[in-house]
mmCIF file of C-alpha atoms in Angstrom:
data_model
loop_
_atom_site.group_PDB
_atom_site.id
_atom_site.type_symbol
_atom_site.label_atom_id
_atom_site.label_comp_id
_atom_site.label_asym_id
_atom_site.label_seq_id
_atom_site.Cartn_x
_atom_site.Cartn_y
_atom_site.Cartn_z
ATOM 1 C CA UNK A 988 22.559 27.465 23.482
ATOM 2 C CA UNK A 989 19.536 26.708 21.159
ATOM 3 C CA UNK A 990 18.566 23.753 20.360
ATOM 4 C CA UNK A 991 19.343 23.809 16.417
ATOM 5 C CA UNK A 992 22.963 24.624 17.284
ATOM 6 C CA UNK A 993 22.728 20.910 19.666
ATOM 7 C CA UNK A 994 21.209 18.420 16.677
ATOM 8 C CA UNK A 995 19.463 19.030 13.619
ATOM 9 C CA UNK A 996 16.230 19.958 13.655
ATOM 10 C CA UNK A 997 15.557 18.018 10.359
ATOM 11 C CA UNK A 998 15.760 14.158 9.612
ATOM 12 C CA UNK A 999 16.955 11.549 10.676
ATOM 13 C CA UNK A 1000 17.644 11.986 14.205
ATOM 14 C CA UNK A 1001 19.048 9.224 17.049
ATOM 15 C CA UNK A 1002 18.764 10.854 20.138
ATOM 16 C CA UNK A 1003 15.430 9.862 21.950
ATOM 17 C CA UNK A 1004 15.036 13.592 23.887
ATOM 18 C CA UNK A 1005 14.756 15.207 20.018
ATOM 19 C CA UNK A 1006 11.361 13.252 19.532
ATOM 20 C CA UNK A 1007 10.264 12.992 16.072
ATOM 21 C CA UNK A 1008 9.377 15.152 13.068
ATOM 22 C CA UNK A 1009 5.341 14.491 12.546
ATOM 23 C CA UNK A 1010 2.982 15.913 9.812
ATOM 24 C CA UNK A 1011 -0.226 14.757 11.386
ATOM 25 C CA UNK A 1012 -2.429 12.573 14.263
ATOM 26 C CA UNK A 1013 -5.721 11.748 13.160
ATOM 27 C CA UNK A 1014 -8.777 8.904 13.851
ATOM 28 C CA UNK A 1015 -10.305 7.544 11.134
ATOM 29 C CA UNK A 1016 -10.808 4.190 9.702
ATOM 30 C CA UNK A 1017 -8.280 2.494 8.377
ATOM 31 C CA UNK A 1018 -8.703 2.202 4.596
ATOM 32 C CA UNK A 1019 -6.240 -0.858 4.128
ATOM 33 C CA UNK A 1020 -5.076 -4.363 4.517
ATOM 34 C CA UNK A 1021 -6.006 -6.736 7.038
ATOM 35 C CA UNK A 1022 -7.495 -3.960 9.508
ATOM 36 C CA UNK A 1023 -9.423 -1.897 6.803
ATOM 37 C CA UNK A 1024 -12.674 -0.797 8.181
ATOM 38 C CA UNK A 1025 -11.492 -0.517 12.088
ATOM 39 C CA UNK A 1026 -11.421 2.813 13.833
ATOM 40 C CA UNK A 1027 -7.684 3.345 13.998
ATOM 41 C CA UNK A 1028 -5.502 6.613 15.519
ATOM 42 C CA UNK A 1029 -2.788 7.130 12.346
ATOM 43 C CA UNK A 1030 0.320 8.457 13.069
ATOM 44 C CA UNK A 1031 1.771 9.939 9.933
ATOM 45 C CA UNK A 1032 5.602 10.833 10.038
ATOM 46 C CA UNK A 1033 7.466 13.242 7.997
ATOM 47 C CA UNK A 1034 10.021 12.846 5.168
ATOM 48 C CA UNK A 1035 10.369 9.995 2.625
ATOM 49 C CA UNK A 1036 13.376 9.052 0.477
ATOM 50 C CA UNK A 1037 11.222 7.842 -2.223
ATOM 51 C CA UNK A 1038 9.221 9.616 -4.723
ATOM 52 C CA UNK A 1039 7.251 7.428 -6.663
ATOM 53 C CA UNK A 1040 4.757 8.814 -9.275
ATOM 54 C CA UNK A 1041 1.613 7.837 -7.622
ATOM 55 C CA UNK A 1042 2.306 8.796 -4.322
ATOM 56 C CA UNK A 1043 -0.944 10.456 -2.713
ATOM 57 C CA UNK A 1044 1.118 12.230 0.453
ATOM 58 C CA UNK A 1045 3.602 14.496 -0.699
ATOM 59 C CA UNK A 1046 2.407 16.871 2.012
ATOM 60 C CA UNK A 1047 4.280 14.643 3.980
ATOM 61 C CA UNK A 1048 7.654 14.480 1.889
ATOM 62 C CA UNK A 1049 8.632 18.135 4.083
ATOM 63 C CA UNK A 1050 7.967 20.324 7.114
ATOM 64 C CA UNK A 1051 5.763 19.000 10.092
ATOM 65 C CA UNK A 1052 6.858 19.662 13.098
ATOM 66 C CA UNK A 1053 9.400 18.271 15.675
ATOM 67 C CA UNK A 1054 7.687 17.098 18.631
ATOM 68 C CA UNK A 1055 8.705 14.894 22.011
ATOM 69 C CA UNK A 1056 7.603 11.529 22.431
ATOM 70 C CA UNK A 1057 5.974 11.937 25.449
ATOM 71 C CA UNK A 1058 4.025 14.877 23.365
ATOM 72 C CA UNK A 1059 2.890 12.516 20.342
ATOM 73 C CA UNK A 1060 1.825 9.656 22.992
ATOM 74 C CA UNK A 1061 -0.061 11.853 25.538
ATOM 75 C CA UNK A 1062 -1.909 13.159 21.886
ATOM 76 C CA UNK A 1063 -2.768 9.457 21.159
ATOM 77 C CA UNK A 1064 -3.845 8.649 24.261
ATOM 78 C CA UNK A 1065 -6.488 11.300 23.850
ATOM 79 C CA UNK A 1066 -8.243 8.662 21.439
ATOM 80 C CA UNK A 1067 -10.633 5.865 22.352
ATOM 81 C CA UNK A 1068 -8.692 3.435 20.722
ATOM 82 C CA UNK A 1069 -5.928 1.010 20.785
ATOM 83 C CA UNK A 1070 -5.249 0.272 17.362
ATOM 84 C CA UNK A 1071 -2.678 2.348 15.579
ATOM 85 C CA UNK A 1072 -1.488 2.452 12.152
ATOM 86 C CA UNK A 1073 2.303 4.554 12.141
ATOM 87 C CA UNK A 1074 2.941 5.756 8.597
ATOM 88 C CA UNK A 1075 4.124 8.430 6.512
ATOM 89 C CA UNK A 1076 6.530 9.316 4.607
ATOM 90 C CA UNK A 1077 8.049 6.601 5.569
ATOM 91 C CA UNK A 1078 8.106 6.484 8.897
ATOM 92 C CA UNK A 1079 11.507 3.992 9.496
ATOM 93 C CA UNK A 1080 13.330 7.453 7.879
ATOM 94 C CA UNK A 1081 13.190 8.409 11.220
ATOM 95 C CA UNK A 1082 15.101 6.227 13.605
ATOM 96 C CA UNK A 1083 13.047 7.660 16.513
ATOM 97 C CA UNK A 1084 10.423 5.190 15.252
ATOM 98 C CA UNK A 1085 11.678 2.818 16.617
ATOM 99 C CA UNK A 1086 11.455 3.918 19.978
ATOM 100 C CA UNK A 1087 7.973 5.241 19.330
ATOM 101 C CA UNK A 1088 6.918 1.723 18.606
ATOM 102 C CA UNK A 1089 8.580 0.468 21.831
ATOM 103 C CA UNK A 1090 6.516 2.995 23.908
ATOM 104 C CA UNK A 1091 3.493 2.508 22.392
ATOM 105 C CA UNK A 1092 3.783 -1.240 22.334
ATOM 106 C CA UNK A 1093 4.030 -1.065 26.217
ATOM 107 C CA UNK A 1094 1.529 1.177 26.433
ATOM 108 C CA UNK A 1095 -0.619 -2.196 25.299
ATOM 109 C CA UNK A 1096 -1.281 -0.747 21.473
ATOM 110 C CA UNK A 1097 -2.013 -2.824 18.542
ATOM 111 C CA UNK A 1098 0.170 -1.090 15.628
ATOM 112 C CA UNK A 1099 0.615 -1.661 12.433
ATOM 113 C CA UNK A 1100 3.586 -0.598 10.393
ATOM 114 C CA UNK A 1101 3.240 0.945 6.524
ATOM 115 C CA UNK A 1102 6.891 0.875 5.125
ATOM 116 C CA UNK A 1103 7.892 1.043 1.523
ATOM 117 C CA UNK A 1104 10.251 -1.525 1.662
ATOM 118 C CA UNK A 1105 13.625 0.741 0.642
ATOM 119 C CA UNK A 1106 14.832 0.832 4.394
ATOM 120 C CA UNK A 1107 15.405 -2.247 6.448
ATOM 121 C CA UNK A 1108 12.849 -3.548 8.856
ATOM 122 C CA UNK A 1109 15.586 -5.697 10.824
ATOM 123 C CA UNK A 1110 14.736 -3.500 14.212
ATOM 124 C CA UNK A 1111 10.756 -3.359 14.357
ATOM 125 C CA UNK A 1112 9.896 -5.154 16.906
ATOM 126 C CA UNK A 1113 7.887 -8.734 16.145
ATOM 127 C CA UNK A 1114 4.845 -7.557 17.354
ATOM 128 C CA UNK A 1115 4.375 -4.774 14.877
ATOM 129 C CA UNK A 1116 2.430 -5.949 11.793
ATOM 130 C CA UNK A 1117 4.941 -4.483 9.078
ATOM 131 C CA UNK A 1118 2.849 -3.303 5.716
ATOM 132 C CA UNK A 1119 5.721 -3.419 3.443
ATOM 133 C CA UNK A 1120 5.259 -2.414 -0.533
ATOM 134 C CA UNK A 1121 7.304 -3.738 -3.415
ATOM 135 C CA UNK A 1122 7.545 -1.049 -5.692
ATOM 136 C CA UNK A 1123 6.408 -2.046 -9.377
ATOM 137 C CA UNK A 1124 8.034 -1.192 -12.385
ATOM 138 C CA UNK A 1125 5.401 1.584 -12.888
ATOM 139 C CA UNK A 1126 6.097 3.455 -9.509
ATOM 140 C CA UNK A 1127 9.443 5.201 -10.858
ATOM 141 C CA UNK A 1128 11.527 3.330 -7.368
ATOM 142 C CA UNK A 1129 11.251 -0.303 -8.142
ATOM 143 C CA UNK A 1130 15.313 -0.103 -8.552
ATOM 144 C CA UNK A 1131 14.868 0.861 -3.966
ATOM 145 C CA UNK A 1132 13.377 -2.353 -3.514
ATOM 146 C CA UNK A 1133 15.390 -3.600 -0.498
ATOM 147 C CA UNK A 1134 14.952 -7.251 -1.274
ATOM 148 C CA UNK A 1135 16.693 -8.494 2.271
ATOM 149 C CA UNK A 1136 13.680 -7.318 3.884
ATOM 150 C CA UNK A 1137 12.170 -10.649 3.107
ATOM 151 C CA UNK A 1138 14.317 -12.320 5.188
ATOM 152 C CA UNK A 1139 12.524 -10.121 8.148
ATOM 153 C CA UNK A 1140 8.665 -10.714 7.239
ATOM 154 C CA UNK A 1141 6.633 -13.564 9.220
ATOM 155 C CA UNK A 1142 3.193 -14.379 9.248
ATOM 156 C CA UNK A 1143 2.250 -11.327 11.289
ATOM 157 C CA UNK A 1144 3.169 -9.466 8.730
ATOM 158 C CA UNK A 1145 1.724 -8.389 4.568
ATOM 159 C CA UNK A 1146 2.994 -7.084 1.337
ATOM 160 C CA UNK A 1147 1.299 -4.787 -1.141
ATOM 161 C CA UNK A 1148 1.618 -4.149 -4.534
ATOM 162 C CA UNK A 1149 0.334 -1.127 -6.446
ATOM 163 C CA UNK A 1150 -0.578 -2.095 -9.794
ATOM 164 C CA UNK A 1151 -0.612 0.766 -12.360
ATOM 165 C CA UNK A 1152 -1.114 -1.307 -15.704
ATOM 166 C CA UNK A 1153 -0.599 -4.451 -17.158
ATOM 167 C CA UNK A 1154 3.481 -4.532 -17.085
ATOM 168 C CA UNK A 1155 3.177 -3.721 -13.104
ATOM 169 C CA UNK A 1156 0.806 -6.864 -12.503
ATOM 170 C CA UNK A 1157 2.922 -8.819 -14.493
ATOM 171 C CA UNK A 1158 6.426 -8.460 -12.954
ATOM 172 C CA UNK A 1159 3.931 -8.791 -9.386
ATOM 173 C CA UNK A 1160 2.988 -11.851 -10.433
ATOM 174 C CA UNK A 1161 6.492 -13.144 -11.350
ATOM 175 C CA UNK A 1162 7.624 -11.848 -7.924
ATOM 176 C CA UNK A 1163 4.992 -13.208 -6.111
ATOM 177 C CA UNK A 1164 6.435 -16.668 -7.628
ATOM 178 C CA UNK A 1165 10.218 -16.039 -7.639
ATOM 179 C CA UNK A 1166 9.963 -15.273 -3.692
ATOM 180 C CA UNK A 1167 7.342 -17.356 -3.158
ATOM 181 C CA UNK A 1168 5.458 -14.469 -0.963
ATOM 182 C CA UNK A 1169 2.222 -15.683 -0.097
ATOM 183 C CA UNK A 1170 4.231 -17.990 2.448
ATOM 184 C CA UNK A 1171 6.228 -15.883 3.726
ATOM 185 C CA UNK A 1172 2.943 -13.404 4.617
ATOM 186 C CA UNK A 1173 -0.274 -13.258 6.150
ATOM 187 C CA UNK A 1174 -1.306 -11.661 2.917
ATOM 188 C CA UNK A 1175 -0.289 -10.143 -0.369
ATOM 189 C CA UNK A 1176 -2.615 -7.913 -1.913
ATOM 190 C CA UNK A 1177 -2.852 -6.013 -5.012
ATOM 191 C CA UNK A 1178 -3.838 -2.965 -5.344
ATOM 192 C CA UNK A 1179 -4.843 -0.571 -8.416
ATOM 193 C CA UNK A 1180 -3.589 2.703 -8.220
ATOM 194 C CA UNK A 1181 -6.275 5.110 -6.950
ATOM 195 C CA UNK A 1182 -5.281 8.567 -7.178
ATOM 196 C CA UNK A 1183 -8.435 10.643 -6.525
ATOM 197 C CA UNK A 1184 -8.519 15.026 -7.431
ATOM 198 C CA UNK A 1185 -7.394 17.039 -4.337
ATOM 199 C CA UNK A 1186 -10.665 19.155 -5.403
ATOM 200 C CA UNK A 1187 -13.242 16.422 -5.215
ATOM 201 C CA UNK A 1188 -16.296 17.661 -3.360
ATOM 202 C CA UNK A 1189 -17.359 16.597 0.187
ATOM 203 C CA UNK A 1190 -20.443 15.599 -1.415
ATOM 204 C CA UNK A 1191 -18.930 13.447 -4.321
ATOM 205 C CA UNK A 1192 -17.615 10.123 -4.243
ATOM 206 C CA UNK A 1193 -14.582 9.361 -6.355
ATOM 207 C CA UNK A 1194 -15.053 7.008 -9.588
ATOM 208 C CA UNK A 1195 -13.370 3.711 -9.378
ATOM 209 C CA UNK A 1196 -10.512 3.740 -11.866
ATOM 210 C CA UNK A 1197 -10.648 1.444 -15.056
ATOM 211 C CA UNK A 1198 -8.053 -0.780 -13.693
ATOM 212 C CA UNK A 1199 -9.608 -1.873 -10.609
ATOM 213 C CA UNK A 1200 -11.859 -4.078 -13.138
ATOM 214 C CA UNK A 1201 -9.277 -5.110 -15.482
ATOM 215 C CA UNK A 1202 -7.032 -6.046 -12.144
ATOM 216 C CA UNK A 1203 -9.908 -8.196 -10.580
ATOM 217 C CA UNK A 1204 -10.208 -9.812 -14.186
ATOM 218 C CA UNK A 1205 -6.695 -10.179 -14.342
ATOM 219 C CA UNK A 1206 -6.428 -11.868 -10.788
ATOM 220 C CA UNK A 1207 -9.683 -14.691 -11.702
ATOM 221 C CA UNK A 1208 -7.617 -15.863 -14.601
ATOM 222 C CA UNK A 1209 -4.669 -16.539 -13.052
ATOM 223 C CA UNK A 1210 -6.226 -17.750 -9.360
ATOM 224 C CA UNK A 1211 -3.303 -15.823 -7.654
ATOM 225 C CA UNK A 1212 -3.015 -16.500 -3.927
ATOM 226 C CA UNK A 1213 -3.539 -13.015 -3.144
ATOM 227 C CA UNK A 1214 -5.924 -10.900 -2.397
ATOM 228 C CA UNK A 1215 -7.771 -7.768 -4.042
ATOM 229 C CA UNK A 1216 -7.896 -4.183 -2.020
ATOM 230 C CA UNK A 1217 -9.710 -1.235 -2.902
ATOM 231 C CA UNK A 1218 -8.275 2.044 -0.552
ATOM 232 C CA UNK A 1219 -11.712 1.997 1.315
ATOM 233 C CA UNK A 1220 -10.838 5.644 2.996
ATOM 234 C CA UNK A 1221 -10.655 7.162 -1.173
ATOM 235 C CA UNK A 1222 -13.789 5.603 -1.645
ATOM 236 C CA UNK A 1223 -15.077 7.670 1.229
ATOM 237 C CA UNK A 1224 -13.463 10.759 1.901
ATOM 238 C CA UNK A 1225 -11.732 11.188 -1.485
ATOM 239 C CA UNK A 1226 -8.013 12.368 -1.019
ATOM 240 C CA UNK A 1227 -9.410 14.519 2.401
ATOM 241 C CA UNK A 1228 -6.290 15.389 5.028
ATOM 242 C CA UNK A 1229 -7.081 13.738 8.381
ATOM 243 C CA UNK A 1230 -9.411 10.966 7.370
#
């Protein structure tokens, strides 16, 4: 008997032998939050049950491949590093990751976790720094929110906004208020939405949107307790696979 007529060969799967559906391993730097600029091994997962109107992956939304676990962590280990960032898609789509986090936690790696905040984050493991967004009004899925994720975030952990225009900071600010985020996080940041042209050139580097000057302006008036991020792998590679 094959092994599509024993489980689904798609996502989400439980069993630990089916492994996980991945789009791509790849070193780089890591372009955000509290690690940006820090040679990191990225671990992008496929499939993501949101589809919000900025979103620079959609490579990732489908396909990739089905691989073991033991595969995917005998590929990492293949890196000189120990820092990795697990994202997607969204990578808690996939139950698996969940027991991909487990492994590599033992295996003594510092991971951070990029989540869009629609799926609970009740069963990552404390050590994992979760990078949890809160949709704006802006990104088409503020209405996925899953707002008893709060109740899971500690100090370890940081939120991100993606600001698209002057509504989206707004209703980020009021949030940042209403929930009172900055202490229940390491960090909030905000973050203009930087979409750069899938046929930039090698050579050229991207132009910093309009926004990201009206955001900082925005931030200076109102001395938010948060703090200002620029998606330093954009600024580099432009909207490159891999990097």
């Amino acid at each position: 008997m094959n092994e599509s007529s024993l489980r689904n060969t798609y996502i989400p799967v439980t069993d630990p032998t089916a492994g996980l559906r991945l789009t791509e391993i790849f070193y780089s730097l890591q372009g955000e939050a509290i690690t940006s600029g820090l040679p990191t091994i990225f671990v992008r997962l496929t499939g993501c049950p949101l589809r919000c109107v900025y979103c620079d992956t959609e490579y990732a939304f489908s396909g990739g491949e089905r691989q073991a676990l033991e595969t995917i962590m005998t590929t990492i280990e293949g890196y000189p590093c120990k820092r990795i960032c697990l994202t997607g898609g969204e990578p808690l789509a996939q139950p698996n990751a969940i027991e991909l986090i487990k492994r590599l936690l033992d295996g003594g790696y510092e991971i951070s976790l990029e989540t869009a905040g629609a799926l609970t984050v009740e069963n990552v493991p404390p050590a994992v720094s979760k990078v949890m967004d809160l949709k704006t009004p802006s990104s088409g899925e503020v209405d996925k929110n899953l707002w008893s994720n709060l109740d899971h975030l500690t100090q370890h952990d940081q939120i991100k906004f993606v600001i698209m225009n002057r509504t989206d900071y707004d209703w980020a600010k009021a949030m940042l208020f209403e929930h009172q985020l900055d202490t229940l996080v390491d960090t909030v940041w905000f973050s203009p939405m930087f979409n750069v042209a899938d046929d930039a050139s090698e050579e050229a580097s991207p132009d910093v949107p309009v926004l990201t000057r009206e955001l900082a302006e925005w931030m200076l008036a109102d001395a938010l307790p948060v703090r200002f991020q620029l998606q330093l792998h954009k600024i580099i590679w432009a909207d490159a696979k891999g990097k």
